[in-house]
CSV table of C-alpha atoms in Angstrom, one decimal:
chain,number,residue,atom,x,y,z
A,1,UNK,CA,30.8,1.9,-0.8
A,2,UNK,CA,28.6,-0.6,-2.3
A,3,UNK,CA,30.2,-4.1,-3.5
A,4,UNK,CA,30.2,-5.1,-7.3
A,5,UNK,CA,29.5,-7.8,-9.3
A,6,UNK,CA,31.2,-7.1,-12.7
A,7,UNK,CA,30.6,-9.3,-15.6
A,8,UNK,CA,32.6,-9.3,-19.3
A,9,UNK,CA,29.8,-7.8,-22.0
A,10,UNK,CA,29.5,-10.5,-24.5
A,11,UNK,CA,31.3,-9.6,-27.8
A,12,UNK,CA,28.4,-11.0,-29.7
A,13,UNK,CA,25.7,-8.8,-28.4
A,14,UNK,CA,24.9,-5.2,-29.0
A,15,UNK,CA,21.7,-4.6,-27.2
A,16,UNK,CA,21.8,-4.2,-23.7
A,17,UNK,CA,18.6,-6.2,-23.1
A,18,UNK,CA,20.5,-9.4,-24.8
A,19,UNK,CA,23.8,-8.6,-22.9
A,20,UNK,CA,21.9,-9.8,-20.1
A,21,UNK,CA,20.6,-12.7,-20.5
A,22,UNK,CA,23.9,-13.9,-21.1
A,23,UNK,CA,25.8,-12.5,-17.9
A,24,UNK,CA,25.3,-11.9,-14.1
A,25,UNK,CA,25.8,-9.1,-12.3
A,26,UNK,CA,26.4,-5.4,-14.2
A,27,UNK,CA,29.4,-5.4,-16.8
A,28,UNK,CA,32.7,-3.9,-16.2
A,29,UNK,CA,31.3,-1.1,-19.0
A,30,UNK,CA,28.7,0.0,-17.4
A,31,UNK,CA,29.9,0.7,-13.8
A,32,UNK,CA,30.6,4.6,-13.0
A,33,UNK,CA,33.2,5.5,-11.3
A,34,UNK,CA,32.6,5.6,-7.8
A,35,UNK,CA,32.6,9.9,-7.9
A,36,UNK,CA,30.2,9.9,-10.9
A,37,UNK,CA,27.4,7.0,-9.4
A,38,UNK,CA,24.1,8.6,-8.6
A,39,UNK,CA,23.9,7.9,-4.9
A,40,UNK,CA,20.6,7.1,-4.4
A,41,UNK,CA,20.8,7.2,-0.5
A,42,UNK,CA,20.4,11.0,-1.3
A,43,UNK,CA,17.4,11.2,-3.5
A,44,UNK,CA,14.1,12.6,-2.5
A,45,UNK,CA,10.9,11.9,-3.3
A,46,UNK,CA,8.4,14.2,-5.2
A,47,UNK,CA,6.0,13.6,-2.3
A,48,UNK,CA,8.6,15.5,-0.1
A,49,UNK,CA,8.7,18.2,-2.6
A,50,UNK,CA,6.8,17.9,-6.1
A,51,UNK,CA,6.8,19.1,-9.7
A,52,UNK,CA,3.5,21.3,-10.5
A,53,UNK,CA,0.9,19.3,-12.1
A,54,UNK,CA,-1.3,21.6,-14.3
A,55,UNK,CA,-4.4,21.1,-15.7
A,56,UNK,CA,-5.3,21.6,-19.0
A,57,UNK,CA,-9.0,22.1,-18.8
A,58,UNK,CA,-9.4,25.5,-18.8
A,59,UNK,CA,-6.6,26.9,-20.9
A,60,UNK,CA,-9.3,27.6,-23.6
A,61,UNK,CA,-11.4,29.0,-21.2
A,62,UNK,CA,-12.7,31.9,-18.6
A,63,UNK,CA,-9.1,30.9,-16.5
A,64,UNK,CA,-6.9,31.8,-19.2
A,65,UNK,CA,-4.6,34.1,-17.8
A,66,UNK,CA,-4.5,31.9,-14.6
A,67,UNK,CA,-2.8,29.0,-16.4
A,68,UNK,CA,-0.9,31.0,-18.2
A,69,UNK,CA,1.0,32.3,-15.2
A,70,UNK,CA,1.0,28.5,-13.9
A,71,UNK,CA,2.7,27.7,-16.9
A,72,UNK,CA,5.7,30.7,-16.6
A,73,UNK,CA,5.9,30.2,-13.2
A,74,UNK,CA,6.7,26.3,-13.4
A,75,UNK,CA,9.1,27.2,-16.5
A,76,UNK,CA,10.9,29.5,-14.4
A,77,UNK,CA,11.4,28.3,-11.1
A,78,UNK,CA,11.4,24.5,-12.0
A,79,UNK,CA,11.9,23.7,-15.6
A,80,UNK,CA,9.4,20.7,-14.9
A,81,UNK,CA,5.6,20.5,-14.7
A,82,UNK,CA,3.3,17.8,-15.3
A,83,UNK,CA,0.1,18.3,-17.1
A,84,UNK,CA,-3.8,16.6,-16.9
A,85,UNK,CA,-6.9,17.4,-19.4
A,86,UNK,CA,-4.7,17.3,-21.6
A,87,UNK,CA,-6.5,16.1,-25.0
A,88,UNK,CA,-4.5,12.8,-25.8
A,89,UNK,CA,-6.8,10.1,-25.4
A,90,UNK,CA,-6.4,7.3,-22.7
A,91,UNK,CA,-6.6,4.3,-25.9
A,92,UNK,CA,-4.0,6.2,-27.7
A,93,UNK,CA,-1.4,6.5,-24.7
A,94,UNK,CA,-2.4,2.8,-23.8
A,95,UNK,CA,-1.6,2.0,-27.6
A,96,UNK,CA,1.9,3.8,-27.4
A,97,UNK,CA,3.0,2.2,-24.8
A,98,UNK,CA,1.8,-1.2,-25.3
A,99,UNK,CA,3.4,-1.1,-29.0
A,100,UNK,CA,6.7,-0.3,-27.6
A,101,UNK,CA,6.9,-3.2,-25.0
A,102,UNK,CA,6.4,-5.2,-28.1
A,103,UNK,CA,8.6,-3.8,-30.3
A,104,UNK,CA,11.2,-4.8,-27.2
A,105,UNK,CA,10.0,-8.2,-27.0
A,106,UNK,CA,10.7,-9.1,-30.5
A,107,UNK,CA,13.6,-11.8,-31.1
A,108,UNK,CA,17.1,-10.3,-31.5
A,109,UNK,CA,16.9,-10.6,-35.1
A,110,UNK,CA,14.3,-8.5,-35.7
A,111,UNK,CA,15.3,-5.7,-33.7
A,112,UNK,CA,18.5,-5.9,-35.0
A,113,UNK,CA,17.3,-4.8,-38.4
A,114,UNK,CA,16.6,-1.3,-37.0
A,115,UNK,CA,20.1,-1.4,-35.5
A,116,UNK,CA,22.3,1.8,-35.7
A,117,UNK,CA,24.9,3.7,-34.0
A,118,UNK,CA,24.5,6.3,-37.2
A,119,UNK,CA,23.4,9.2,-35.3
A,120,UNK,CA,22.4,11.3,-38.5
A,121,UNK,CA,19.9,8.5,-38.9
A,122,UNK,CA,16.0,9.5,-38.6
A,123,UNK,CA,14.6,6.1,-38.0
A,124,UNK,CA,17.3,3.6,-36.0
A,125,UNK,CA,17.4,1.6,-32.7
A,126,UNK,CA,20.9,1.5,-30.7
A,127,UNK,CA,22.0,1.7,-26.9
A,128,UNK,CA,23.2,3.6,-24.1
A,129,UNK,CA,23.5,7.1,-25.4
A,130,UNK,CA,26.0,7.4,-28.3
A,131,UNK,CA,27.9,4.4,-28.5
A,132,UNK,CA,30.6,6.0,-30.8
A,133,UNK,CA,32.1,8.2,-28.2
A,134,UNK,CA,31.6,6.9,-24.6
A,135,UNK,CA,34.0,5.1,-22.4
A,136,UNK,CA,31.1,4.1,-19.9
A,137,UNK,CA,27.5,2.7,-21.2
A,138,UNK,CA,24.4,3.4,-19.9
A,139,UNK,CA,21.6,1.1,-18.9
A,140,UNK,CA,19.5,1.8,-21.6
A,141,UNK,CA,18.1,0.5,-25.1
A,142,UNK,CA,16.1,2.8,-27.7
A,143,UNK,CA,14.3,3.3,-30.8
A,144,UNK,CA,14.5,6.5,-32.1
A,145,UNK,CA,11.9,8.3,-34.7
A,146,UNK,CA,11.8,10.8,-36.1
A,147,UNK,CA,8.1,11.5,-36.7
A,148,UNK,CA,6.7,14.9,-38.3
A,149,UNK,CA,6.0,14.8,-41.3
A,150,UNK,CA,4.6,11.7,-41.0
A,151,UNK,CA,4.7,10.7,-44.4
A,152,UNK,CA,8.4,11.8,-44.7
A,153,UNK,CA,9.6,9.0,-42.3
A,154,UNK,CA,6.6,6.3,-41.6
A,155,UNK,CA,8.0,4.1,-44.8
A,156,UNK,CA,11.3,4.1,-42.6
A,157,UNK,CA,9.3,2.4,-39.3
A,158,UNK,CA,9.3,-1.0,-38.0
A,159,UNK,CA,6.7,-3.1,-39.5
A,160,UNK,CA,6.6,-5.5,-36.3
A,161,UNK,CA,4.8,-5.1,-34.3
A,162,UNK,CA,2.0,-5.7,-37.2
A,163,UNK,CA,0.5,-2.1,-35.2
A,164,UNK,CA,3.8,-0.4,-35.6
A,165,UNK,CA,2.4,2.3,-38.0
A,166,UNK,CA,-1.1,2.2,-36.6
A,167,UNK,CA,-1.0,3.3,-33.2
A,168,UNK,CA,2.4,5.5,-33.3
A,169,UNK,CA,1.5,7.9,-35.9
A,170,UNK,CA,-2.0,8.3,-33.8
A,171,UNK,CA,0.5,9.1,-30.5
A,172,UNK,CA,2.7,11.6,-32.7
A,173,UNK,CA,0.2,13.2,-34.1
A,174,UNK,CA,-2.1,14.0,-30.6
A,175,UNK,CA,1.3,14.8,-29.0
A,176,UNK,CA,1.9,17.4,-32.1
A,177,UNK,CA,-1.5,19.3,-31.2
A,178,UNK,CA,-0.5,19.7,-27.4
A,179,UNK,CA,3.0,20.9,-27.7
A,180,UNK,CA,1.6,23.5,-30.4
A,181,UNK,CA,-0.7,24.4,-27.5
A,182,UNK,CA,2.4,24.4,-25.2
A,183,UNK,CA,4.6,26.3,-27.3
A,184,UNK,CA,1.4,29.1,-27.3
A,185,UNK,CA,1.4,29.0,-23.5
A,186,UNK,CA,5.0,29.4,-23.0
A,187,UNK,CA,5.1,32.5,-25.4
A,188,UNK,CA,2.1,33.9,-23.7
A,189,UNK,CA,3.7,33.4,-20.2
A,190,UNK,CA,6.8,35.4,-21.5
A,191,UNK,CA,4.8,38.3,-22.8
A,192,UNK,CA,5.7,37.0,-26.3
A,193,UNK,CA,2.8,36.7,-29.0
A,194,UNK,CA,1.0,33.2,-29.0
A,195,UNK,CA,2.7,32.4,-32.3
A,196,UNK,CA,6.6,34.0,-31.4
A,197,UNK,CA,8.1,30.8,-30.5
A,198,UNK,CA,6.4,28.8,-33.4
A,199,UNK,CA,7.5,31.1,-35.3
A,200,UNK,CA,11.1,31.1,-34.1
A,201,UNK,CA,11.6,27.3,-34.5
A,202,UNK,CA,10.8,27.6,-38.2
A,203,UNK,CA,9.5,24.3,-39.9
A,204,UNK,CA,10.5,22.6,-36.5
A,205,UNK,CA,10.7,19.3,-36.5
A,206,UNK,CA,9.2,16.2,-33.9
A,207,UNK,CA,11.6,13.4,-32.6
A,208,UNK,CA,10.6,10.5,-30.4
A,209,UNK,CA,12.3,7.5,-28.6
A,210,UNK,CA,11.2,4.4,-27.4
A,211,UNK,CA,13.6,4.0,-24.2
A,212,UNK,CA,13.8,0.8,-22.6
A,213,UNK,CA,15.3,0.1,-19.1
A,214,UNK,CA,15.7,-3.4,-18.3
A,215,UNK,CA,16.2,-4.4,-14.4
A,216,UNK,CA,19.4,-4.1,-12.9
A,217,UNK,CA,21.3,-6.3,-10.5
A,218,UNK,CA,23.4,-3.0,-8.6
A,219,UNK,CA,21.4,-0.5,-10.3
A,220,UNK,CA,23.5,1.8,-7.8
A,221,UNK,CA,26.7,1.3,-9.6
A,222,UNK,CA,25.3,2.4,-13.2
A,223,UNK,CA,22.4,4.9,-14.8
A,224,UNK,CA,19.6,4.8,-17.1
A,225,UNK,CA,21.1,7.9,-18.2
A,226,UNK,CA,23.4,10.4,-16.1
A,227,UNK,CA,22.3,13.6,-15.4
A,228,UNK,CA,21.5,16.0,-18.7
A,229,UNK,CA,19.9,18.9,-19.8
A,230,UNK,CA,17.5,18.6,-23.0
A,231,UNK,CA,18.9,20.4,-26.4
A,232,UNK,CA,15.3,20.4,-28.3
A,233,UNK,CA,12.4,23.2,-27.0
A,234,UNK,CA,10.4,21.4,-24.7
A,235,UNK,CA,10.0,17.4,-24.0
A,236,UNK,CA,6.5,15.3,-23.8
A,237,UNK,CA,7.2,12.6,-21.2
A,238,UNK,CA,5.4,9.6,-21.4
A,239,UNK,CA,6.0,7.6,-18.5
A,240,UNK,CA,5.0,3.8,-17.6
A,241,UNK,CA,4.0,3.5,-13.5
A,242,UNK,CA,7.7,2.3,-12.8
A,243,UNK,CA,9.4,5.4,-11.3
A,244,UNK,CA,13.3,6.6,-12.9
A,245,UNK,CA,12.8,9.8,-13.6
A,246,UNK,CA,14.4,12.5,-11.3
A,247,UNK,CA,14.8,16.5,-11.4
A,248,UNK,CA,17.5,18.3,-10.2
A,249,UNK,CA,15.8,21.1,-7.8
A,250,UNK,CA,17.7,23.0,-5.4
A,251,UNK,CA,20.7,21.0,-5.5
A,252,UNK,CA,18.9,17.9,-4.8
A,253,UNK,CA,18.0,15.0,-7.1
A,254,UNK,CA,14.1,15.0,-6.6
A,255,UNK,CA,12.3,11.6,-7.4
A,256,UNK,CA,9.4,12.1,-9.7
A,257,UNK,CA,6.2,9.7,-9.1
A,258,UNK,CA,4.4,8.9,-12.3
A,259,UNK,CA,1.0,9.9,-12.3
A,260,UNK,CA,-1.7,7.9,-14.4
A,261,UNK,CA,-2.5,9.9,-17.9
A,262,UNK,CA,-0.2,12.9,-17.0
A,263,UNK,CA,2.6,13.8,-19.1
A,264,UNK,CA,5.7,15.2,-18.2
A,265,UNK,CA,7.1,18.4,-20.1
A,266,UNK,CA,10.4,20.2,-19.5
A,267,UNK,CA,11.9,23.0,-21.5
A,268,UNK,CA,14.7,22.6,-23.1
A,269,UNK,CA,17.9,24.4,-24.1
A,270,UNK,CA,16.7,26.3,-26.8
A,271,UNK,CA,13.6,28.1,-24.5
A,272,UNK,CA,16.0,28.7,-22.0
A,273,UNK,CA,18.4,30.6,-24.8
A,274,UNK,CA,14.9,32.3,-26.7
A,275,UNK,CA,13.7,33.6,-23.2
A,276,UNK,CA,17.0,35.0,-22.0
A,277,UNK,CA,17.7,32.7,-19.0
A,278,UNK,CA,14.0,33.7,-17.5
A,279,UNK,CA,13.0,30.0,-18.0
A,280,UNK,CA,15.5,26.9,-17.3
A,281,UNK,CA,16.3,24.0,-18.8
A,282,UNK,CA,17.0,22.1,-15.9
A,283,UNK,CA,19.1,19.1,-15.1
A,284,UNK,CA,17.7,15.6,-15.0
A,285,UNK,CA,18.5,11.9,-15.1
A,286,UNK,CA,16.7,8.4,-15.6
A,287,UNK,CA,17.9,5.5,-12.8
A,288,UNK,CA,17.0,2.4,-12.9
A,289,UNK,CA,16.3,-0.8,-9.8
A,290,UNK,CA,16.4,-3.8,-10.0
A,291,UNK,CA,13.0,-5.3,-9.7
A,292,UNK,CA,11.0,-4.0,-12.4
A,293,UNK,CA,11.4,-3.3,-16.6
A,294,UNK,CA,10.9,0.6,-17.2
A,295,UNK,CA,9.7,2.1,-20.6
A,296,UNK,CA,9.0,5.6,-21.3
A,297,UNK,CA,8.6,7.8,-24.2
A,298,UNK,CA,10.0,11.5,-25.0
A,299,UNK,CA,8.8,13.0,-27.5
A,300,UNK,CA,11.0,16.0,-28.4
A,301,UNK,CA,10.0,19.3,-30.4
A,302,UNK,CA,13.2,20.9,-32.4
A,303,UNK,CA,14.0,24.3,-34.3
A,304,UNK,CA,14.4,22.9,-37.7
A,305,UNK,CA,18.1,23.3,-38.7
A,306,UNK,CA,17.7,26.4,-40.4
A,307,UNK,CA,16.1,28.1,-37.4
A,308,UNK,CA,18.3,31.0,-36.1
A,309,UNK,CA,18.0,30.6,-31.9
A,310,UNK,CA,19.0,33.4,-29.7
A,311,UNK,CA,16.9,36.1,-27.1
A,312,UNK,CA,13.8,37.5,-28.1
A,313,UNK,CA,14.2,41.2,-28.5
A,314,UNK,CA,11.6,42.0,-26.4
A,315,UNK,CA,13.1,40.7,-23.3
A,316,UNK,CA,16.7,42.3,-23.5
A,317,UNK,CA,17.5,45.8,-22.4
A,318,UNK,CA,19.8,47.1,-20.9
A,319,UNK,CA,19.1,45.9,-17.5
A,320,UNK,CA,18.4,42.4,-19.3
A,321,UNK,CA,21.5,42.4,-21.8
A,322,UNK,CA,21.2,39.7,-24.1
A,323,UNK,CA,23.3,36.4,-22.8
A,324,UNK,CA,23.5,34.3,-25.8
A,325,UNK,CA,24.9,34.3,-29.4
A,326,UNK,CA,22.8,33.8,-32.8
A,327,UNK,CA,23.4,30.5,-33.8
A,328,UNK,CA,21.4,28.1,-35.9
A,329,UNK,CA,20.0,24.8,-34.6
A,330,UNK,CA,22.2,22.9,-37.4
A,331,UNK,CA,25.3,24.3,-35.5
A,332,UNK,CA,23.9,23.7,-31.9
A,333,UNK,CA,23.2,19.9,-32.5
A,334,UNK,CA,26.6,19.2,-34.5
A,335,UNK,CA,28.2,20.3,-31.0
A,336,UNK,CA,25.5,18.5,-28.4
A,337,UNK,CA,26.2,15.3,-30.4
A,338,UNK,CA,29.7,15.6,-30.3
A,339,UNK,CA,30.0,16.5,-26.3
A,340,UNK,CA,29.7,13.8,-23.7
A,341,UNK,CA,26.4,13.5,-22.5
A,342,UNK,CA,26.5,14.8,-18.6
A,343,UNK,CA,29.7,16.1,-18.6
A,344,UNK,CA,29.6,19.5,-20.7
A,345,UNK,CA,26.7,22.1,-21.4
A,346,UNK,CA,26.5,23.0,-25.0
A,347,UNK,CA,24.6,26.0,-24.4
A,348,UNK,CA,27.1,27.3,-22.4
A,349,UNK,CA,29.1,27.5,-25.8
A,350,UNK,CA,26.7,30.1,-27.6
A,351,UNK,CA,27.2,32.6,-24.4
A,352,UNK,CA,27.7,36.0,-24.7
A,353,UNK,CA,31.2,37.5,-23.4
A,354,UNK,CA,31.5,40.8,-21.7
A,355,UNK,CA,32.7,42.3,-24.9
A,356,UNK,CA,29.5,40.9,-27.1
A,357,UNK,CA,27.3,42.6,-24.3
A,358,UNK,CA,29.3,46.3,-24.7
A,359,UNK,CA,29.6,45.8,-28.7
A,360,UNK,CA,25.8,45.5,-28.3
A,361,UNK,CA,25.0,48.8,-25.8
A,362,UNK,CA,27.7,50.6,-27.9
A,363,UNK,CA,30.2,50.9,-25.6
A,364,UNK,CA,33.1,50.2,-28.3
C-alpha cells in the first residue's frame, strides 16, 4: 500500500489548481479510500490492446457500407472508437486547446468570476465533479459551456482570454457537423433511418467542458475522475498528448494513447437505452501523474429535455423485448445529477421489470 502525504485544503481556496500552490502533498479530501483508488499497477496499455481508430475519409464515399459496419461494430463491442479525416481543421483544434490553457492561466480573480457550484447553470467554472454532494474531491478543475445555439449562450462566455468567443464558437460549431454525421452513422449501423436518432433527441442540445488536470504528487491515491459512464448520446474527446484517459474493456482498465488530430467518441447512456442494449455505454475514468498538466475537452451531444428516450421499435420483438422505460431526458438528468458519480448507474433506474416486459407481450 502506497505511503501518503496529506495536506489540509486551504479554507480560502476553491479551485483545485490554487489549493496547490499553497500545500504539499495531496489533501486529506482528495484521497480514496484505499478499496476505491484506481491501482494503476493493473492498467494496460492501448498498445497491448486498442480502441478502433476509424477513418472518416470515405464515409461519403464508394466504402460506405464498410464504415458503417466499423462504426456498429466498435459501438457494440467497445463503446469507444477513435476517429481521423474527420473535417475539423488542425488551426481550429490547435485554437481550442490553446484558448483553454489560457483561460487556466488567468489569475484567480478572474477565473473566479465564472465560479459556480450551481449545476443548473449553462455557462460556469467549478471543481471536482459536483461539489454540493461529495465527501471525496476529485483532481480536476472545469469550465463548463453550454454551446448550441450559439447565440443563446456566447453573451454568457469568458471574455479573457481576449479569443474566448473567437476560436470556441469556431470548435463548437465544426464539432456540431461531425457528431450530426455521427449520429447518421450510428442510426445507419443499427438499421435505423439516417435521421432516427436526430430525430429522437428532439432540439438536442451541445455541452462542453474545459477539464483541467493539474500534476499530482501521489496521483495513485486520488483520480481525475473515478470511473463513470456518460448520460448524454455520444462524447467528442479532445485530448492534449498527456495520456489519462482509460476504458474499461473486459474487466480491465485499458490505457488510451492520444493520437495527434484524432478524436475520441463514446456513446453514451441514452444510445445504449435507444438501441436496446445492442450498443454500450461503457465505463471509463480520467487519472492523473505527477509530472505533467493534462487538458482535454468533451464535447457532449444531449436529447433536449423534452425528448422522450426509450428502444426504437424496430429493434424489440419478442426475442429482443424492450429493456427500458419511456422517460424524458428532463427526468433522466434530474436523477444523474443527484447520484454519486461512480458509484450508481442511472440507467439502471429506467429498466424494464419482468412484469413491464409481459404487460407488453400481453401476457396479463
Amino acid at each position: 500500500m502506497a505511503s501518503s502525504t496529506t495536506a489540509s485544503p486551504s479554507s480560502s481556496k476553491v479551485l483545485l489548481g490554487d489549493i496547490i500552490t499553497t500545500t504539499n502533498g495531496v489533501p486529506s479530501n482528495y484521497i480514496r479510500p484505499v478499496s476505491e483508488r484506481p491501482n494503476l499497477t493493473q492498467v494496460q496499455s492501448s498498445q497491448d490492446s486498442s480502441i478502433p481508430l476509424i477513418d472518416l475519409k470515405e464515409l461519403d464515399g464508394p466504402n460506405h457500407s464498410k464504415l458503417i459496419k466499423q462504426i456498429g461494430h466498435a459501438c457494440q463491442y467497445d463503446g469507444f472508437f477513435q476517429v481521423r479525416n474527420h473535417g475539423v481543421p488542425e488551426i481550429v483544434i490547435e485554437k481550442m486547446l490553446q484558448v483553454g490553457k489560457d483561460f487556466f492561466k488567468l489569475p484567480e480573480s478572474e477565473r473566479m468570476k465564472c465560479y459556480s457550484d450551481d449545476t443548473s447553470k449553462t455557462t460556469r467554472l467549478s471543481t471536482s465533479f459536483n461539489v454540493t454532494n461529495e465527501k471525496t474531491a476529485n483532481w480536476r478543475d472545469f469550465l463548463r459551456l453550454h454551446c448550441y445555439p450559439l447565440e443563446d449562450y456566447i453573451d454568457e462566455w469568458p471574455t479573457n482570454p481576449s479569443s474566448f468567443r473567437s476560436d470556441v464558437p469556431e470548435y463548437c460549431t465544426s464539432i456540431r457537423a461531425l457528431t450530426l454525421k455521427l449520429l447518421g452513422a450510428i442510426s445507419e449501423s443499427l438499421g435505423l433511418k439516417r435521421d432516427y436518432i436526430e430525430m429522437v433527441l428532439s432540439n438536442h442540445g451541445q455541452h462542453m467542458a474545459v477539464n483541467y488536470y493539474p500534476p499530482c504528487p501521489e496521483p495513485e491515491l486520488t483520480y481525475g475522475l473515478p470511473g463513470h459512464t456518460d448520460p448524454n448520446a455520444i462524447t467528442v474527446l479532445l485530448q492534449d498528448d498527456v495520456p489519462g484517459l482509460q476504458v474499461l474493456k473486459d474487466g480491465k482498465w485499458i490505457a488510451v494513447q492520444p493520437i495527434p488530430n484524432t478524436f475520441i467518441i463514446n456513446i453514451g447512456d441514452q444510445i445504449q437505452a435507444i438501441s436496446n442494449d445492442k450498443y454500450k455505454s461503457v465505463l471509463h475514468r480520467a487519472v492523473v501523474n505527477c509530472d505533467k498538466e493534462r487538458f482535454s475537452v468533451p464535447t457532449f451531444c444531449c436529447p433536449s429535455k423534452e425528448a422522450v428516450i426509450g428502444p426504437a421499435s424496430q429493434l424489440v420483438d419478442n426475442e429482443h423485448p424492450s429493456l427500458y422505460k419511456e422517460f424524458t431526458y428532463a427526468e433522466y438528468f434530474g436523477k444523474f445529477w443527484n447520484q454519486k458519480l461512480g458509484t450508481e448507474s442511472t440507467l439502471d433506474i429506467f429498466k424494464t421489470t419482468p412484469n413491464d416486459c409481459q404487460n407488453r407481450r400481453g401476457i396479463i
